[in-house]
Coordinates of C-alpha atoms in Angstrom, one line a residue:
X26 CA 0.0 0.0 0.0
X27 CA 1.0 3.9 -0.4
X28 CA 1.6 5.1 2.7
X29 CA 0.9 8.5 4.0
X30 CA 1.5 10.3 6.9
X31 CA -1.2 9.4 9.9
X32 CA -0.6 13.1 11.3
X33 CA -0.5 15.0 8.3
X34 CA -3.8 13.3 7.8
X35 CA -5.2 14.4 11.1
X36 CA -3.5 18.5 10.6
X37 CA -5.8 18.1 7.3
X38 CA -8.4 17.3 8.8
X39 CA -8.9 19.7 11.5
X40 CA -8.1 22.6 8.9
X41 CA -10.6 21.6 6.5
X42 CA -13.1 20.9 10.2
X43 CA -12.1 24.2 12.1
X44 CA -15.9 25.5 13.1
X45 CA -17.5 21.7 13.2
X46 CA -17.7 19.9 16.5
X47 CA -15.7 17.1 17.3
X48 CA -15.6 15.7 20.5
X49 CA -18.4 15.2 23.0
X50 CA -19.1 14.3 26.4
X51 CA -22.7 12.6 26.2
X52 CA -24.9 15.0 28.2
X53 CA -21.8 17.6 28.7
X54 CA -19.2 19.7 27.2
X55 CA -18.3 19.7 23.7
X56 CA -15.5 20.8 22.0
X57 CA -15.2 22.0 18.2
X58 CA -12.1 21.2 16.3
X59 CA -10.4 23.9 17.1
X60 CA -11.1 23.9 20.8
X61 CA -9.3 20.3 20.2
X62 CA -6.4 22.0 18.0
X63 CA -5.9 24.9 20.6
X64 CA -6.2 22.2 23.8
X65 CA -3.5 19.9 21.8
X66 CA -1.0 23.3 21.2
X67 CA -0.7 24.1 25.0
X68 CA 0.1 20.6 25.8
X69 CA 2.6 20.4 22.5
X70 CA 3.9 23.7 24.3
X71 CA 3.7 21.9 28.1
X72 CA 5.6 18.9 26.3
X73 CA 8.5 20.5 24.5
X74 CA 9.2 22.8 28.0
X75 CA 9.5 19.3 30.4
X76 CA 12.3 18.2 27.7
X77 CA 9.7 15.4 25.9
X78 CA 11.0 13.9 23.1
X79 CA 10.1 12.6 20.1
X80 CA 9.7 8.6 20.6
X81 CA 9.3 9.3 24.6
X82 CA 5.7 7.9 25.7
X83 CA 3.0 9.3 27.3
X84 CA 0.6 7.4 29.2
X85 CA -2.9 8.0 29.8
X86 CA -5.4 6.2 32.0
X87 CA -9.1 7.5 31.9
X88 CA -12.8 6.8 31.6
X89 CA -13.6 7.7 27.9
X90 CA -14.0 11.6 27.8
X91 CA -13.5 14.6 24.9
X92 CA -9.8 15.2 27.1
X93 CA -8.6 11.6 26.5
X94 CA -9.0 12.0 22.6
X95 CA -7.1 15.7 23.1
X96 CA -4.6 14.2 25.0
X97 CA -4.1 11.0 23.1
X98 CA -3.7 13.2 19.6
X99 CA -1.5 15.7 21.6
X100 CA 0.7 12.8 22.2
X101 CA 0.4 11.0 18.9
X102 CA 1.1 14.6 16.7
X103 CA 4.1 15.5 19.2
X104 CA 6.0 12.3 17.8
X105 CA 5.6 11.0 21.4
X106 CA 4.2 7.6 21.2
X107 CA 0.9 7.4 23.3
X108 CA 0.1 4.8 25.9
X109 CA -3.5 4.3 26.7
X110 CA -4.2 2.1 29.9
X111 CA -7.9 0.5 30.3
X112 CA -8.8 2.3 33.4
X113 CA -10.0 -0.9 34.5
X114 CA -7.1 -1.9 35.7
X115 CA -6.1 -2.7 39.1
X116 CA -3.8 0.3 40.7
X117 CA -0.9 -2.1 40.9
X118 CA -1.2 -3.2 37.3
X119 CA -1.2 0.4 36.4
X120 CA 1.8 1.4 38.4
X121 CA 3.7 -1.7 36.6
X122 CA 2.2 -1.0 32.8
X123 CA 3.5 3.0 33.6
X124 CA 6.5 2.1 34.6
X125 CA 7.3 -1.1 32.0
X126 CA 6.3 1.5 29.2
X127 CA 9.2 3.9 30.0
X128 CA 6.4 6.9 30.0
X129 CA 8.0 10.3 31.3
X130 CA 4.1 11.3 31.4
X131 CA 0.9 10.1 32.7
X132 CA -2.5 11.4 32.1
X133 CA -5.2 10.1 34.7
X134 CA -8.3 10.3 35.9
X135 CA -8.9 12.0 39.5
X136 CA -11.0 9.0 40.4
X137 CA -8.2 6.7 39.3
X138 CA -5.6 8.8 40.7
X139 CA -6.9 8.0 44.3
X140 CA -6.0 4.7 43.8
X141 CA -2.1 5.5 42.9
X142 CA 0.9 6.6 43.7
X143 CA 4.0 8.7 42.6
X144 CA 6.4 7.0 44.3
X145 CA 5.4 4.1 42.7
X146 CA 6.3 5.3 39.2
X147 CA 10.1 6.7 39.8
X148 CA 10.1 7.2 35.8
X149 CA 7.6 9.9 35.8
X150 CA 8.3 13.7 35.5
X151 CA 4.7 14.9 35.4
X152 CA 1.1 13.4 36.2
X153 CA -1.6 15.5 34.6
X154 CA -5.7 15.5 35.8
X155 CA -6.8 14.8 32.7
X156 CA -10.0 16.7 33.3
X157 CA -8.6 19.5 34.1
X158 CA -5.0 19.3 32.7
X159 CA -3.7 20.4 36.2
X160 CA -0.6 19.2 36.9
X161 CA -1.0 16.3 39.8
X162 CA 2.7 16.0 40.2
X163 CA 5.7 17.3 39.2
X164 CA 9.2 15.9 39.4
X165 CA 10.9 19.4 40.6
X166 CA 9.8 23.1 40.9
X167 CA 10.8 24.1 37.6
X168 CA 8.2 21.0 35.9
X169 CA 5.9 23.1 38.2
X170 CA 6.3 26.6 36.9
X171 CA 5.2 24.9 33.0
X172 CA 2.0 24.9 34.4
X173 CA 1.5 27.9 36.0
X174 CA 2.8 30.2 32.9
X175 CA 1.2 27.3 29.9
X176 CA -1.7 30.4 29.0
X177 CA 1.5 32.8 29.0
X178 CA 3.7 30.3 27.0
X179 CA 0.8 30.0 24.6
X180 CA -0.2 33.4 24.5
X181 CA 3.6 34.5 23.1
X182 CA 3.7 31.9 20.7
X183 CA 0.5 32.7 18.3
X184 CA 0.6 36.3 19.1
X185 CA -1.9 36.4 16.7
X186 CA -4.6 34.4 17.4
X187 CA -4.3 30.8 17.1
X188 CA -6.1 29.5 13.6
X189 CA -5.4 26.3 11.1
X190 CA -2.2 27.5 9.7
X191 CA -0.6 27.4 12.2
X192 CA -0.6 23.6 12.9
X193 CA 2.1 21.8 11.8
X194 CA 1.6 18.0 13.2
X195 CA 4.9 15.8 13.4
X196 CA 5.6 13.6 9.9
X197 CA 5.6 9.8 11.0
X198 CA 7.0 7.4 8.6
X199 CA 5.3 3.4 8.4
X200 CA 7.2 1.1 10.4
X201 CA 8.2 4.0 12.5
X202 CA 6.4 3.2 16.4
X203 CA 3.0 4.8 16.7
X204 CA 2.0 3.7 19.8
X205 CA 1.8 1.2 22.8
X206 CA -1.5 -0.7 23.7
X207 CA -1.5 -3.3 26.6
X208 CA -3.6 -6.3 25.9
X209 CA -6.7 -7.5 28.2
X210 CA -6.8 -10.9 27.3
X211 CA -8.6 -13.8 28.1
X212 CA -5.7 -15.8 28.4
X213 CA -3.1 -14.4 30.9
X214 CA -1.0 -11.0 31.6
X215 CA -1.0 -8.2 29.5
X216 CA 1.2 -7.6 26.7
X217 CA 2.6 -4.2 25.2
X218 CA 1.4 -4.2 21.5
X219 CA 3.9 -1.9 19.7
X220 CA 1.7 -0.6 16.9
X221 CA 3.6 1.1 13.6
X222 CA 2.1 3.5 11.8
X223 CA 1.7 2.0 9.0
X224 CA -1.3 -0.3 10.7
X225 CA -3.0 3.0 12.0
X226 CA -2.9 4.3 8.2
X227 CA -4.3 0.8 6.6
X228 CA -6.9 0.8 9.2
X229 CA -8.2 4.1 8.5
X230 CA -8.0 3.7 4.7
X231 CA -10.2 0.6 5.2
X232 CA -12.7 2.5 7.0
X233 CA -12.8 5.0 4.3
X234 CA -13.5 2.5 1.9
X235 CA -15.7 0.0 3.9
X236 CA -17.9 3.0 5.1
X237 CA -18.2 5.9 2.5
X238 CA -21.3 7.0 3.9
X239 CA -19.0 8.1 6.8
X240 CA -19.1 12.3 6.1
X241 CA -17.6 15.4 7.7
X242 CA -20.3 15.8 10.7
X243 CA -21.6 12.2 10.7
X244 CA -22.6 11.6 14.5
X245 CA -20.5 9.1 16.1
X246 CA -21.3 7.1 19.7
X247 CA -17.9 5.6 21.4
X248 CA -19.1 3.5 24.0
X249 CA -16.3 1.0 23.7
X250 CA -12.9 2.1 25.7
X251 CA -11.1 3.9 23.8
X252 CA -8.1 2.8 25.0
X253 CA -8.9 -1.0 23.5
X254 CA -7.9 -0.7 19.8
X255 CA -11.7 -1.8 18.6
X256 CA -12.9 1.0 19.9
X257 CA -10.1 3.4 19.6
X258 CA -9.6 2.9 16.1
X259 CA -13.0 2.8 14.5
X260 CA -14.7 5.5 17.1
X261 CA -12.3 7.8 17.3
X262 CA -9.1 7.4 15.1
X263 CA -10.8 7.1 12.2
X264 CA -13.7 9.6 12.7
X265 CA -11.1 12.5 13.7
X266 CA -9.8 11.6 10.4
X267 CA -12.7 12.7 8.2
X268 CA -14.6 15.6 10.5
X269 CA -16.9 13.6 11.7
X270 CA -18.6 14.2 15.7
X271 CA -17.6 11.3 18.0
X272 CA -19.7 11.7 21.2
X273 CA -18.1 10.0 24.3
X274 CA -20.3 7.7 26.8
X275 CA -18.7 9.1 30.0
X276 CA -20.2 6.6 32.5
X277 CA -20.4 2.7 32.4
X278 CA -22.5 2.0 29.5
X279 CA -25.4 -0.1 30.6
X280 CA -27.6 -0.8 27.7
X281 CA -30.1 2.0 29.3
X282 CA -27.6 4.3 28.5
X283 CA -26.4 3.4 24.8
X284 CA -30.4 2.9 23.8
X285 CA -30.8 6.4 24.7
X286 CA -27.9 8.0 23.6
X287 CA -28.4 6.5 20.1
X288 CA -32.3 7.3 20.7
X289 CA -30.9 11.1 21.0
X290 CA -27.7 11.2 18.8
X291 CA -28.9 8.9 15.8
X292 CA -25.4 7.6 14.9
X293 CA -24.5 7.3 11.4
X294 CA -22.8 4.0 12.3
X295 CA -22.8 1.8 15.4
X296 CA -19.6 -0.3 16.6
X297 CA -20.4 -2.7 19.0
X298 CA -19.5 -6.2 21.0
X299 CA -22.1 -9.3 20.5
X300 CA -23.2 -8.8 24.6
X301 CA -24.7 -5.4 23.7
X302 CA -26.9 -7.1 20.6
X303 CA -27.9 -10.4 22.9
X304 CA -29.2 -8.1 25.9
X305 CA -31.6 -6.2 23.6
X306 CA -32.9 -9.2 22.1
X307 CA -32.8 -11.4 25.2
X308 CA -34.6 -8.8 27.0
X309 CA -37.0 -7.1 24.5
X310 CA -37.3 -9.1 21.5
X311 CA -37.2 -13.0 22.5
X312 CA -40.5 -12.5 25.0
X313 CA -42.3 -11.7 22.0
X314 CA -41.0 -13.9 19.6
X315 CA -41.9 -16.7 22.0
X316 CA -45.4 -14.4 22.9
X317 CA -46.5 -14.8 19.1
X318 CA -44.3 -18.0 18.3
X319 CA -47.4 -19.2 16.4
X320 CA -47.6 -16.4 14.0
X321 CA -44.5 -16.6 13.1
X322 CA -44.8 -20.0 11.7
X323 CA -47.5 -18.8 9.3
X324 CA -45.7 -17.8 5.8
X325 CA -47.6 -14.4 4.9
X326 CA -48.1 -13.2 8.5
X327 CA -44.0 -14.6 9.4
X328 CA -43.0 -11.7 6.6
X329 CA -44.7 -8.8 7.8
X330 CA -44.0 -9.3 11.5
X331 CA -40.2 -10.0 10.4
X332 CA -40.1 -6.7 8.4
X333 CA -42.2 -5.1 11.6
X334 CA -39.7 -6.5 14.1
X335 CA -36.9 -5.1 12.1
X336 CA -38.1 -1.7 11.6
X337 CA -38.7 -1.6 15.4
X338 CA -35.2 -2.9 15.9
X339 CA -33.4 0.0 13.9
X340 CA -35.3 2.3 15.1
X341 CA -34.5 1.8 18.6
X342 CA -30.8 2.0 17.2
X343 CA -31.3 5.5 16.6
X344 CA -33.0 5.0 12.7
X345 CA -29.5 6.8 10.9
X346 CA -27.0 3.7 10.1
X347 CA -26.0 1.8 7.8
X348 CA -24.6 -1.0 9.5
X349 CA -23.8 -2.5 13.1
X350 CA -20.5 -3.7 13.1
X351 CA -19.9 -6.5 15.6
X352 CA -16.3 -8.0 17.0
X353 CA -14.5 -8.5 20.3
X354 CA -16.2 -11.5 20.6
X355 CA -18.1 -14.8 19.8
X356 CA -21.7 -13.8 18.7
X357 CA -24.3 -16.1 19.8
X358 CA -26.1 -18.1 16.8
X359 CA -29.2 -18.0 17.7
X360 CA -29.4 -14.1 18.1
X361 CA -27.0 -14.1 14.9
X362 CA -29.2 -16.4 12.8
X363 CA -32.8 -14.5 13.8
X364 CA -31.1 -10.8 13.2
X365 CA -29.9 -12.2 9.7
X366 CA -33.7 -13.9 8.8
X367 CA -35.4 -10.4 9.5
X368 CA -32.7 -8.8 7.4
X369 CA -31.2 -6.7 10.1
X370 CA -28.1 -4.3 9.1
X371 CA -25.4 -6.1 10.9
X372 CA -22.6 -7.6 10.5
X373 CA -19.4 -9.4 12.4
X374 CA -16.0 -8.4 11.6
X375 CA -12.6 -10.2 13.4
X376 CA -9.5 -8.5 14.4
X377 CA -6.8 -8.4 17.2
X378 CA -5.1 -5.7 19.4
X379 CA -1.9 -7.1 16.8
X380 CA -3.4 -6.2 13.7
X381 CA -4.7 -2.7 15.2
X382 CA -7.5 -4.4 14.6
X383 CA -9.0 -5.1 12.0
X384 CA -8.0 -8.6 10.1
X385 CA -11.8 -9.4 8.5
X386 CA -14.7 -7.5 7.1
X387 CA -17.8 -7.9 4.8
X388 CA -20.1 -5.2 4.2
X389 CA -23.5 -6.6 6.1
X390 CA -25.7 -7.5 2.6
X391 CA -22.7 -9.4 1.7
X392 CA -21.9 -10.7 4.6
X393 CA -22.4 -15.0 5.1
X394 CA -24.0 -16.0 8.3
X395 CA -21.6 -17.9 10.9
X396 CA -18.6 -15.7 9.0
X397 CA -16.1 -12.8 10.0
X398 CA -16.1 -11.7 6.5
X399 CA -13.0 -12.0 4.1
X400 CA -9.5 -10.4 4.2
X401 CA -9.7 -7.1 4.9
X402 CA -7.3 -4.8 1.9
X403 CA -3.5 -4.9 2.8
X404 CA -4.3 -8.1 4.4
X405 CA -3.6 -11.9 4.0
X406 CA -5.1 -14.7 5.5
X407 CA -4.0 -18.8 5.3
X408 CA -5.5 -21.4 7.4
X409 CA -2.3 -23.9 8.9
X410 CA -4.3 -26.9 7.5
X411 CA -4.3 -29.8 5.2
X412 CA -7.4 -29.0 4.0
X413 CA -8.2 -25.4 5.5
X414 CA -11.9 -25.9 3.7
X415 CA -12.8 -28.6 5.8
X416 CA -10.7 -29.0 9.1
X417 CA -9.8 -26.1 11.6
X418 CA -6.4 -25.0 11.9
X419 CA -4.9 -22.0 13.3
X420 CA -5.6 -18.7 11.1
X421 CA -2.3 -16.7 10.3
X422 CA -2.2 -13.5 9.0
X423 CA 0.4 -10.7 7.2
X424 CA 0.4 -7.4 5.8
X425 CA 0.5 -4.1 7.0
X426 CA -1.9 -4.3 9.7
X427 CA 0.2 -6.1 11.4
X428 CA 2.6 -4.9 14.5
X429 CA 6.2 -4.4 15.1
X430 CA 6.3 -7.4 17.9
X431 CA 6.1 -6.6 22.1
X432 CA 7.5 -4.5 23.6
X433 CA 10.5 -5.6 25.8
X434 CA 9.7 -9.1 25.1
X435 CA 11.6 -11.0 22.2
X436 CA 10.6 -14.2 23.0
X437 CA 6.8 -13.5 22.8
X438 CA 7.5 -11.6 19.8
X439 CA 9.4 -14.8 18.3
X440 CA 6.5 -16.8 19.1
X441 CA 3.7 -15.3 17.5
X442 CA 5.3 -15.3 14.3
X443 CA 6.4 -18.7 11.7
X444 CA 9.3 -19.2 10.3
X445 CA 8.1 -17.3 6.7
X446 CA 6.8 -14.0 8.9
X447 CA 3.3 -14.7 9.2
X448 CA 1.7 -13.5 12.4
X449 CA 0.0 -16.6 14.4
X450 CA -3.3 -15.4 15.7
X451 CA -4.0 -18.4 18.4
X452 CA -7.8 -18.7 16.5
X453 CA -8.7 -21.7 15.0
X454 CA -10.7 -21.5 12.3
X455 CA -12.0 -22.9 8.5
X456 CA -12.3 -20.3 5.1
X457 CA -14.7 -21.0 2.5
X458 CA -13.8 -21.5 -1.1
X459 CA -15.1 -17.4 -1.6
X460 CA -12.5 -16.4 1.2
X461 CA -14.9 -16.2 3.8
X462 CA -13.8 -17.3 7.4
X463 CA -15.3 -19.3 10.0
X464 CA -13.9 -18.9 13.2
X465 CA -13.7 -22.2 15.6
X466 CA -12.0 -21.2 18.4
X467 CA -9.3 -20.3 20.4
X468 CA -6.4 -22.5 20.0
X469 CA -5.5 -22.1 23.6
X470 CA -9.3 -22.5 24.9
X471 CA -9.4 -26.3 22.7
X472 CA -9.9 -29.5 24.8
X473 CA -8.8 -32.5 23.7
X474 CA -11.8 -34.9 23.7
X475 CA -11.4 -38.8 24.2
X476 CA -10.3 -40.1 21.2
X477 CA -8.2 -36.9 20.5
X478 CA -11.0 -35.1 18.4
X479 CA -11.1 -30.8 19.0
X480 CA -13.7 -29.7 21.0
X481 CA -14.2 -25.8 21.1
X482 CA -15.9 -24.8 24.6
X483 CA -16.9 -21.4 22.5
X484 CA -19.2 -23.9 20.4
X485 CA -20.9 -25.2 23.3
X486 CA -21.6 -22.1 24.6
X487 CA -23.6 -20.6 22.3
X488 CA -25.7 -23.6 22.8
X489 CA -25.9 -23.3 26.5
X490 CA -26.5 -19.4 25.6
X491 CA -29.4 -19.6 24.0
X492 CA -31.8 -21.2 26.8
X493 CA -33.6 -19.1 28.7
X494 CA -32.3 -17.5 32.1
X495 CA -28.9 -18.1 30.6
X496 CA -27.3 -14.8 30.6
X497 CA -23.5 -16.3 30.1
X498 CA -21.3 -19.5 30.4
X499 CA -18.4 -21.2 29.9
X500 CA -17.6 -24.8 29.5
X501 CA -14.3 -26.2 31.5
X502 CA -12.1 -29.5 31.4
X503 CA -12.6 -30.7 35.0
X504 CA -11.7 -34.8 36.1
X505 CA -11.9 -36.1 32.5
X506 CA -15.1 -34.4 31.6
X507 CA -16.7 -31.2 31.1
X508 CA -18.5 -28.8 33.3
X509 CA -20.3 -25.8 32.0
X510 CA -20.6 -23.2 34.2
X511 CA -23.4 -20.9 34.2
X512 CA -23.8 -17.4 35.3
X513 CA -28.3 -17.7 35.4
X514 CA -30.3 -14.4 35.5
X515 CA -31.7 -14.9 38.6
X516 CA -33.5 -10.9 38.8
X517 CA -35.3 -12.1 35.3
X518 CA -36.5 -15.4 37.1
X519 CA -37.9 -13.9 40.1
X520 CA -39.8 -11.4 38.0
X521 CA -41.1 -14.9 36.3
X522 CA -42.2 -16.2 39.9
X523 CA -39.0 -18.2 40.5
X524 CA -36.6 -18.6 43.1
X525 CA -33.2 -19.5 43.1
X526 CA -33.6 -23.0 43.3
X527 CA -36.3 -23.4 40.9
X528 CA -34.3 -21.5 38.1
X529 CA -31.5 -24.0 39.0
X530 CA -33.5 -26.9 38.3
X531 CA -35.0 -25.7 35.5
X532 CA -31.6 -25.0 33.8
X533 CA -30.2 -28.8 35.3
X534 CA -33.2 -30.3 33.7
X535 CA -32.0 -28.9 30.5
X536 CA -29.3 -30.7 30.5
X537 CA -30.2 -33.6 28.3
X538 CA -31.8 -31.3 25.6
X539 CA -28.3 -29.4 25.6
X540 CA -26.3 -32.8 25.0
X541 CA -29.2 -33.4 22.4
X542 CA -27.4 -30.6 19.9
X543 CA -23.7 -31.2 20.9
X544 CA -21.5 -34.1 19.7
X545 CA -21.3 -37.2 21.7
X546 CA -17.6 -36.6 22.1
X547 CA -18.3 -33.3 24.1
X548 CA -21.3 -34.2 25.9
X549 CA -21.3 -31.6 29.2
X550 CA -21.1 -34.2 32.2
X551 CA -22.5 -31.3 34.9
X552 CA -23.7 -27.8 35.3
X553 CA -22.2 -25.5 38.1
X554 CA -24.0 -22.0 39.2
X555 CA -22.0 -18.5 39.3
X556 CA -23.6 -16.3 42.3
X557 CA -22.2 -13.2 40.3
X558 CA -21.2 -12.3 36.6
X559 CA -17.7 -13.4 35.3
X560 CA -14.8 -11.4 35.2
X561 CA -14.8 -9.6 31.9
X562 CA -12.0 -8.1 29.7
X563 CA -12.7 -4.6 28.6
X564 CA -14.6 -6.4 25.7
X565 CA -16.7 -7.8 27.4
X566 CA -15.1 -11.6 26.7
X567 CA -14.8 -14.1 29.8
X568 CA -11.2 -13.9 31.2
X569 CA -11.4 -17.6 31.0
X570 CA -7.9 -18.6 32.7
X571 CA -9.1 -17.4 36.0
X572 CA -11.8 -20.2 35.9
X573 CA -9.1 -23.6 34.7
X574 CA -9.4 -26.0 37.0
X575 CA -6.8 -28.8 35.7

């Protein structure tokens, strides 16, 4: 691919956007373009004067909020290389991410903040309150006195107002290191992604080409954290890139919350994990569906409730876009295959913090059901299979999605690549003879079944999913056999007249029916209960190597 230059792209950008808005807290402030520009200049200015250089990192740590986007693009058009932290990490995990990453600057939260402590990050020379760009703490006086006289500073460098031409955003170059992103996994510690440029400039062209419709003040919800590449890349990245209005979900965003956000803002595309699809269909649409089950088996009436049902749905979606992209996740089957019938505008797209994301992507009326899509451009995919049509084997990828390796760790860097530089993902999966792929699996989550056959728990799942009260599982290797253990919505069943122990029976009884539509080989010996709800990665997926048990 041609490259270009990721900041030059953003300078452009916010010159051609000066008076449009740009970034939004949902129900708060919102800042226009050049309320970002000017915001980004005093901390370019507040950089250069604490003796930042290029390729130094700066760290940030927040909620989602209009100041992380300025300070991340601060960072990113310094030359500094950002490092954003899922503020839901644990304080000592942030101390040891902060101080692994070498950053000389931290940008946090005040809630956060309470949690941590100075000492413990010797490297630092400033911590900035990202709200109010205060500085928190400062490594001697003089670091101090930046602060105080940053309006002053400012004030003498555009002398004559501050406008568009006057920015001049640092020239990256592609394999050149854009910036760090620590890995949630669902398999184990996290993992500093070193992301090149050139990735940040392939994903964005993508966008551009996969969503056209995307214009210069096209309203934009980010409810995924922005400092997980899914989100930060197709929410923010890629909107700043074109003019569009990204408005940030400042609290935890319970489905109460996105509904009417996008009720209010009527987004002009919606990027999204399965979970937030199965709640609103669990919740709203399934009781009906089951309500009128009858009238949906008759042909003529079956149509015109579908193309009802639909309407309804994208309506409540806000009524303006042209697709739901899904990913981050496994998407449950049954919610998959009914949202397909009625001809709902979604569709389910695979990527990896590595690939920054994106690796797979069909437009949703072209999109196959039970796929990821194809190969998205600059990208290569090849199954490590005899016969990668019929049998699973890991998916491997190249091209210029991919990263530089991890940072200060050779030897996971070695690993995840084959001998002829292909990037091993750790999915298993299938690809169709159009180039469509079916994921499997993780390769790491795969149990080995009796007579050595593959069994992926993620398949079993969806299956124990789909029943009612269900609201998530996971299926474990425990004494030779498998347990699935399920997290039931216990609120739902006692506003159905059940207690505890009569939902629990209800979901043992099950358990035939479930083995009914699994192969014998990975028959699920017993069900266990979970009093509270896993423990999630930032996407929402089931950090599953907390819950091994051999």
């Amino acid at each position: 691919m041609e490259f270009y230059s990721v900041n030059k792209l953003f300078q452009k950008s916010f010159q051609e956007n000066w008076e449009r808005p740009a970034l939004s807290n949902y129900q708060g402030i919102t800042l226009a373009y050049k309320d970002v520009a000017r915001r980004m200049a005093k901390l370019h200015i507040a950089f250069e004067q604490c003796g930042l250089e290029k390729g130094d990192k700066v760290a940030i740590c927040s909620r989602n909020q209009a100041n992380w986007g300025v300070s991340f693009l601060a960072a990113l058009t310094y030359g500094a290389v950002p490092v954003p932290l899922l503020h839901e990490f644990k304080p000592g995990n942030i101390h040891y991410l902060v101080n692994h990453s070498d950053a000389k600057v931290l940008f946090v939260d005040e809630v956060i903040w309470e949690g941590l402590s100075a000492e413990e990050m010797p490297g630092l020379h400033v911590i900035v309150q990202i709200n109010t760009f205060k500085f928190l703490y400062a490594k001697n006086d003089a670091l101090w006195q930046i602060r105080e006289h940053l309006n002053e500073s400012f004030g003498k460098k555009y002398p004559n107002n501050f406008g568009p031409e006057d920015l001049d955003y640092y020239e990256d170059s592609a394999d050149e290191l854009a910036l760090i992103n620590y890995t949630s996994g669902t398999s184990g510690f996290s993992k500093g992604v070193m992301i090149p440029y050139r990735a940040l400039a392939s994903n964005i062209a993508f966008a551009h080409l996969a969503e056209p419709h995307i214009k210069p003040g096209c309203e934009v919800v980010a409810m995924l954290p922005s400092a997980h590449m899914y989100g930060m890349m197709f929410e923010f990245l890629f909107e700043m890139s074109l003019g569009a209005h990204v408005h940030f979900l400042t609290r935890v965003p319970s489905p109460k919350i996105i509904m009417q956000a996008f009720a209010e803002i009527h987004p002009c595309i919606i990027i999204a994990v399965p979970l937030i699809i199965e709640k609103v269909y669990k919740s709203k649409l399934k009781p009906i569906l089951e309500k009128n089950r009858l009238f949906f088996r008759l042909p003529i009436l079956d149509k015109v409730l579908e193309k009802k049902v639909c309407t309804e749905l994208v309506s409540s979606f806000g009524g303006n876009f042209e697709e739901i992209i899904l990913g981050g996740a496994a998407f449950n089957p049954e919610v998959e295959g009914f949202l397909h019938k009625i001809g709902f505008p979604f569709t389910v797209g695979y990527g990896m913090t590595e690939c920054a994301p994106i690796i797979t992507y069909a437009h949703w009326n072209k999109a196959k059901l039970g796929s990821c899509g194809m190969a998205a451009p600059n990208m290569e995919i090849r199954i490590d299979s005899d016969d990668p049509h019929n049998i699973a084997g890991e998916v491997q990828v190249r091209g210029a999605n991919v990263f530089l390796g991890y940072f200060k760790n050779d030897e996971a860097t070695a690993n995840s690549f084959t001998e002829d530089g292909w990037f091993r993902t750790g999915d298993m999966g299938i690809i169709d003879e159009d180039g469509y792929l079916f994921l499997r699996g993780r390769s790491k989550c795969m149990i080995l079944g009796p007579s050595g056959q593959n069994i992926y728990p993620e398949e079993l799942e969806a299956v124990i999913n789909s029943l009612t009260y269900v609201v998530d599982s996971l299926v474990i290797e425990e004494d030779g056999g498998l347990t699935a253990l399920i997290y039931p919505d216990y609120h739902q069943g006692e506003l159905d007249g059940l207690s505890r122990s009569d939902l629990e029976k209800r979901l043992n009884d099950a358990l035939p029916e479930i083995n009914k539509e699994i192969p014998n080989y990975a028959k699920i010996k017993k069900i266990e209960f979970m009093p509270e709800d896993f423990e999630r990665t930032p996407k929402r997926s089931i950090k599953r190597y907390l819950y091994q048990r051999n």
